Amino acid sequence: MEPRFIDRQIVYVKPQQTLLRGEIGIFLVNGDAYCKQLDASGKQLHSLNPAYAPIPVDEFTNFRVLGKVVG
């Protein structure tokens, strides 16, 4: 999530099960945890670092919101 968050930086997360589109959160996708931004469509997770491709989320994805990054 660089440039906003750097590798190994500690982030504060408010546990919650939903996020608004555009918010940054912690997501569990097919067993892997990610710190990403939920896009405007709600169907992809984006990194603020353009080196990483978006992660698609569809009805076949095991997807869960773990919380909202608050700092």
Short mmCIF file of N, CA, C and O in Angstrom, two decimals:
data_model
loop_
_atom_site.label_atom_id
_atom_site.label_comp_id
_atom_site.label_asym_id
_atom_site.label_seq_id
_atom_site.Cartn_x
_atom_site.Cartn_y
_atom_site.Cartn_z
N MET A 1 0.82 -1.20 0.00
CA MET A 1 0.00 0.00 0.00
C MET A 1 0.86 1.26 0.00
O MET A 1 0.40 2.31 0.37
N GLU A 2 2.15 1.10 -0.37
CA GLU A 2 2.96 2.29 -0.51
C GLU A 2 2.33 3.17 -1.58
O GLU A 2 1.74 2.65 -2.51
N PRO A 3 2.32 4.42 -1.50
CA PRO A 3 3.14 5.29 -0.68
C PRO A 3 2.55 5.62 0.70
O PRO A 3 3.21 6.22 1.52
N ARG A 4 1.31 5.26 0.97
CA ARG A 4 0.70 5.63 2.25
C ARG A 4 1.20 4.78 3.41
O ARG A 4 1.41 5.27 4.50
N PHE A 5 1.33 3.49 3.19
CA PHE A 5 1.81 2.56 4.21
C PHE A 5 3.03 1.84 3.66
O PHE A 5 3.02 1.39 2.52
N ILE A 6 4.06 1.73 4.49
CA ILE A 6 5.27 1.05 4.05
C ILE A 6 5.35 -0.33 4.68
O ILE A 6 4.71 -0.60 5.69
N ASP A 7 6.15 -1.20 4.08
CA ASP A 7 6.31 -2.57 4.54
C ASP A 7 6.72 -2.60 6.01
O ASP A 7 7.58 -1.84 6.43
N ARG A 8 6.05 -3.44 6.77
CA ARG A 8 6.29 -3.67 8.20
C ARG A 8 5.79 -2.53 9.10
O ARG A 8 6.04 -2.53 10.30
N GLN A 9 5.12 -1.56 8.54
CA GLN A 9 4.54 -0.49 9.35
C GLN A 9 3.33 -1.04 10.10
O GLN A 9 2.58 -1.87 9.58
N ILE A 10 3.14 -0.58 11.32
CA ILE A 10 1.98 -0.98 12.12
C ILE A 10 0.81 -0.06 11.76
O ILE A 10 0.97 1.16 11.72
N VAL A 11 -0.34 -0.66 11.47
CA VAL A 11 -1.55 0.12 11.22
C VAL A 11 -2.58 -0.22 12.28
O VAL A 11 -2.59 -1.32 12.83
N TYR A 12 -3.42 0.73 12.59
CA TYR A 12 -4.50 0.52 13.54
C TYR A 12 -5.76 0.19 12.76
O TYR A 12 -6.09 0.84 11.78
N VAL A 13 -6.46 -0.83 13.25
CA VAL A 13 -7.62 -1.34 12.54
C VAL A 13 -8.81 -1.39 13.49
O VAL A 13 -8.71 -1.92 14.60
N LYS A 14 -9.93 -0.82 13.05
CA LYS A 14 -11.19 -0.92 13.80
C LYS A 14 -11.91 -2.16 13.28
O LYS A 14 -12.29 -2.21 12.10
N PRO A 15 -12.09 -3.17 14.13
CA PRO A 15 -12.78 -4.38 13.67
C PRO A 15 -14.21 -4.06 13.23
O PRO A 15 -14.96 -3.43 13.97
N GLN A 16 -14.56 -4.44 12.04
CA GLN A 16 -15.93 -4.30 11.53
C GLN A 16 -16.07 -5.19 10.31
O GLN A 16 -15.08 -5.55 9.69
N GLN A 17 -17.29 -5.52 9.97
CA GLN A 17 -17.55 -6.49 8.90
C GLN A 17 -17.90 -5.85 7.56
O GLN A 17 -18.01 -6.56 6.56
N THR A 18 -18.08 -4.54 7.53
CA THR A 18 -18.41 -3.86 6.28
C THR A 18 -17.55 -2.61 6.14
O THR A 18 -17.09 -2.04 7.12
N LEU A 19 -17.35 -2.19 4.90
CA LEU A 19 -16.64 -0.95 4.59
C LEU A 19 -17.38 -0.22 3.49
O LEU A 19 -18.07 -0.85 2.67
N LEU A 20 -17.23 1.08 3.46
CA LEU A 20 -17.74 1.86 2.35
C LEU A 20 -16.75 1.76 1.20
O LEU A 20 -15.55 1.59 1.41
N ARG A 21 -17.23 1.88 0.01
CA ARG A 21 -16.36 1.85 -1.15
C ARG A 21 -15.36 2.99 -1.06
O ARG A 21 -15.71 4.10 -0.68
N GLY A 22 -14.11 2.71 -1.37
CA GLY A 22 -13.05 3.70 -1.30
C GLY A 22 -12.28 3.68 0.01
O GLY A 22 -11.22 4.28 0.10
N GLU A 23 -12.79 2.98 1.02
CA GLU A 23 -12.10 2.91 2.30
C GLU A 23 -11.00 1.86 2.25
O GLU A 23 -11.09 0.88 1.51
N ILE A 24 -9.98 2.05 3.08
CA ILE A 24 -8.88 1.10 3.19
C ILE A 24 -9.16 0.18 4.36
O ILE A 24 -9.55 0.63 5.44
N GLY A 25 -8.98 -1.11 4.12
CA GLY A 25 -9.28 -2.07 5.17
C GLY A 25 -8.37 -3.28 5.10
O GLY A 25 -7.49 -3.38 4.25
N ILE A 26 -8.62 -4.18 6.02
CA ILE A 26 -7.95 -5.47 6.04
C ILE A 26 -8.98 -6.49 5.55
O ILE A 26 -10.09 -6.56 6.08
N PHE A 27 -8.59 -7.26 4.55
CA PHE A 27 -9.50 -8.19 3.90
C PHE A 27 -8.90 -9.59 3.92
O PHE A 27 -7.69 -9.76 3.79
N LEU A 28 -9.74 -10.58 4.04
CA LEU A 28 -9.34 -11.97 3.92
C LEU A 28 -9.90 -12.47 2.59
O LEU A 28 -11.12 -12.46 2.37
N VAL A 29 -9.00 -12.85 1.69
CA VAL A 29 -9.37 -13.29 0.34
C VAL A 29 -8.77 -14.67 0.11
O VAL A 29 -7.55 -14.82 0.04
N ASN A 30 -9.64 -15.67 0.02
CA ASN A 30 -9.20 -17.05 -0.22
C ASN A 30 -8.09 -17.47 0.74
O ASN A 30 -7.11 -18.10 0.35
N GLY A 31 -8.21 -17.07 2.01
CA GLY A 31 -7.27 -17.48 3.04
C GLY A 31 -6.07 -16.58 3.23
O GLY A 31 -5.28 -16.79 4.15
N ASP A 32 -5.90 -15.56 2.38
CA ASP A 32 -4.78 -14.63 2.51
C ASP A 32 -5.29 -13.27 2.96
O ASP A 32 -6.32 -12.79 2.48
N ALA A 33 -4.55 -12.61 3.86
CA ALA A 33 -4.94 -11.29 4.37
C ALA A 33 -4.25 -10.19 3.58
O ALA A 33 -3.07 -10.32 3.22
N TYR A 34 -5.00 -9.13 3.30
CA TYR A 34 -4.48 -8.00 2.53
C TYR A 34 -4.91 -6.69 3.17
O TYR A 34 -6.02 -6.58 3.69
N CYS A 35 -4.04 -5.69 3.06
CA CYS A 35 -4.38 -4.31 3.38
C CYS A 35 -4.56 -3.62 2.03
O CYS A 35 -3.60 -3.39 1.30
N LYS A 36 -5.82 -3.33 1.68
CA LYS A 36 -6.13 -2.80 0.35
C LYS A 36 -7.27 -1.78 0.44
O LYS A 36 -7.92 -1.64 1.47
N GLN A 37 -7.53 -1.14 -0.67
CA GLN A 37 -8.64 -0.20 -0.80
C GLN A 37 -9.75 -0.86 -1.60
O GLN A 37 -9.49 -1.43 -2.66
N LEU A 38 -10.96 -0.80 -1.08
CA LEU A 38 -12.12 -1.31 -1.79
C LEU A 38 -12.49 -0.31 -2.87
O LEU A 38 -12.71 0.87 -2.58
N ASP A 39 -12.53 -0.75 -4.13
CA ASP A 39 -12.79 0.19 -5.22
C ASP A 39 -14.24 0.64 -5.26
O ASP A 39 -15.09 0.14 -4.52
N ALA A 40 -14.52 1.60 -6.13
CA ALA A 40 -15.85 2.20 -6.20
C ALA A 40 -16.94 1.21 -6.59
O ALA A 40 -18.09 1.36 -6.20
N SER A 41 -16.58 0.16 -7.33
CA SER A 41 -17.58 -0.83 -7.73
C SER A 41 -17.83 -1.86 -6.64
O SER A 41 -18.81 -2.58 -6.68
N GLY A 42 -16.89 -1.96 -5.68
CA GLY A 42 -17.00 -2.97 -4.64
C GLY A 42 -16.63 -4.36 -5.13
O GLY A 42 -16.84 -5.35 -4.45
N LYS A 43 -16.04 -4.43 -6.34
CA LYS A 43 -15.73 -5.72 -6.95
C LYS A 43 -14.23 -5.97 -7.12
O LYS A 43 -13.83 -6.98 -7.68
N GLN A 44 -13.41 -5.03 -6.62
CA GLN A 44 -11.96 -5.21 -6.69
C GLN A 44 -11.32 -4.55 -5.47
O GLN A 44 -11.82 -3.57 -4.94
N LEU A 45 -10.17 -5.11 -5.09
CA LEU A 45 -9.34 -4.52 -4.06
C LEU A 45 -8.12 -3.93 -4.76
O LEU A 45 -7.47 -4.60 -5.56
N HIS A 46 -7.84 -2.66 -4.47
CA HIS A 46 -6.73 -1.97 -5.11
C HIS A 46 -5.64 -1.66 -4.12
O HIS A 46 -5.90 -1.36 -2.96
N SER A 47 -4.39 -1.70 -4.60
CA SER A 47 -3.25 -1.24 -3.83
C SER A 47 -2.98 0.20 -4.25
O SER A 47 -3.19 0.57 -5.40
N LEU A 48 -2.49 1.01 -3.32
CA LEU A 48 -2.08 2.36 -3.68
C LEU A 48 -0.75 2.33 -4.43
O LEU A 48 -0.36 3.30 -5.04
N ASN A 49 -0.07 1.19 -4.39
CA ASN A 49 1.18 0.99 -5.11
C ASN A 49 0.84 0.41 -6.49
O ASN A 49 0.33 -0.70 -6.58
N PRO A 50 1.14 1.15 -7.55
CA PRO A 50 0.77 0.69 -8.90
C PRO A 50 1.50 -0.57 -9.34
O PRO A 50 1.16 -1.16 -10.36
N ALA A 51 2.50 -1.02 -8.58
CA ALA A 51 3.23 -2.24 -8.94
C ALA A 51 2.39 -3.50 -8.71
O ALA A 51 2.73 -4.57 -9.20
N TYR A 52 1.29 -3.37 -7.96
CA TYR A 52 0.44 -4.53 -7.65
C TYR A 52 -0.88 -4.44 -8.40
O TYR A 52 -1.55 -3.41 -8.38
N ALA A 53 -1.24 -5.54 -9.03
CA ALA A 53 -2.50 -5.60 -9.78
C ALA A 53 -3.68 -5.66 -8.82
O ALA A 53 -3.55 -6.16 -7.70
N PRO A 54 -4.85 -5.17 -9.24
CA PRO A 54 -6.06 -5.28 -8.41
C PRO A 54 -6.42 -6.75 -8.18
O PRO A 54 -6.10 -7.62 -8.99
N ILE A 55 -7.07 -7.00 -7.07
CA ILE A 55 -7.55 -8.33 -6.74
C ILE A 55 -9.04 -8.37 -6.99
O ILE A 55 -9.79 -7.64 -6.33
N PRO A 56 -9.51 -9.18 -7.95
CA PRO A 56 -10.95 -9.24 -8.22
C PRO A 56 -11.69 -9.97 -7.10
O PRO A 56 -11.17 -10.91 -6.51
N VAL A 57 -12.90 -9.51 -6.84
CA VAL A 57 -13.77 -10.14 -5.84
C VAL A 57 -15.10 -10.44 -6.53
O VAL A 57 -15.74 -9.53 -7.07
N ASP A 58 -15.48 -11.71 -6.57
CA ASP A 58 -16.76 -12.07 -7.17
C ASP A 58 -17.48 -13.08 -6.28
O ASP A 58 -17.04 -13.36 -5.17
N GLU A 59 -18.57 -13.63 -6.78
CA GLU A 59 -19.38 -14.55 -5.98
C GLU A 59 -18.65 -15.86 -5.67
O GLU A 59 -19.05 -16.61 -4.78
N PHE A 60 -17.56 -16.15 -6.38
CA PHE A 60 -16.80 -17.38 -6.16
C PHE A 60 -15.61 -17.17 -5.23
O PHE A 60 -14.93 -18.12 -4.87
N THR A 61 -15.35 -15.92 -4.84
CA THR A 61 -14.23 -15.59 -3.98
C THR A 61 -14.63 -15.75 -2.52
O THR A 61 -15.68 -15.27 -2.10
N ASN A 62 -13.78 -16.44 -1.75
CA ASN A 62 -13.98 -16.53 -0.31
C ASN A 62 -13.46 -15.21 0.26
O ASN A 62 -12.25 -15.02 0.42
N PHE A 63 -14.36 -14.28 0.55
CA PHE A 63 -14.02 -12.88 0.86
C PHE A 63 -14.66 -12.46 2.17
O PHE A 63 -15.83 -12.74 2.42
N ARG A 64 -13.86 -11.77 2.99
CA ARG A 64 -14.40 -11.26 4.25
C ARG A 64 -13.68 -9.96 4.62
O ARG A 64 -12.46 -9.86 4.45
N VAL A 65 -14.40 -9.00 5.13
CA VAL A 65 -13.82 -7.75 5.65
C VAL A 65 -13.50 -8.01 7.12
O VAL A 65 -14.36 -8.42 7.90
N LEU A 66 -12.24 -7.76 7.50
CA LEU A 66 -11.84 -7.92 8.90
C LEU A 66 -11.91 -6.62 9.67
O LEU A 66 -12.15 -6.62 10.87
N GLY A 67 -11.68 -5.49 8.98
CA GLY A 67 -11.75 -4.21 9.66
C GLY A 67 -11.32 -3.05 8.79
O GLY A 67 -10.83 -3.23 7.68
N LYS A 68 -11.50 -1.86 9.34
CA LYS A 68 -11.16 -0.61 8.64
C LYS A 68 -9.85 -0.06 9.20
O LYS A 68 -9.67 0.03 10.41
N VAL A 69 -8.93 0.30 8.30
CA VAL A 69 -7.68 0.91 8.73
C VAL A 69 -7.99 2.35 9.13
O VAL A 69 -8.53 3.12 8.35
N VAL A 70 -7.64 2.69 10.38
CA VAL A 70 -7.95 4.03 10.90
C VAL A 70 -6.71 4.85 11.20
O VAL A 70 -6.82 6.01 11.59
N GLY A 71 -5.56 4.28 11.01
CA GLY A 71 -4.34 5.06 11.25
C GLY A 71 -3.11 4.22 11.15
O GLY A 71 -3.13 3.04 10.97
#
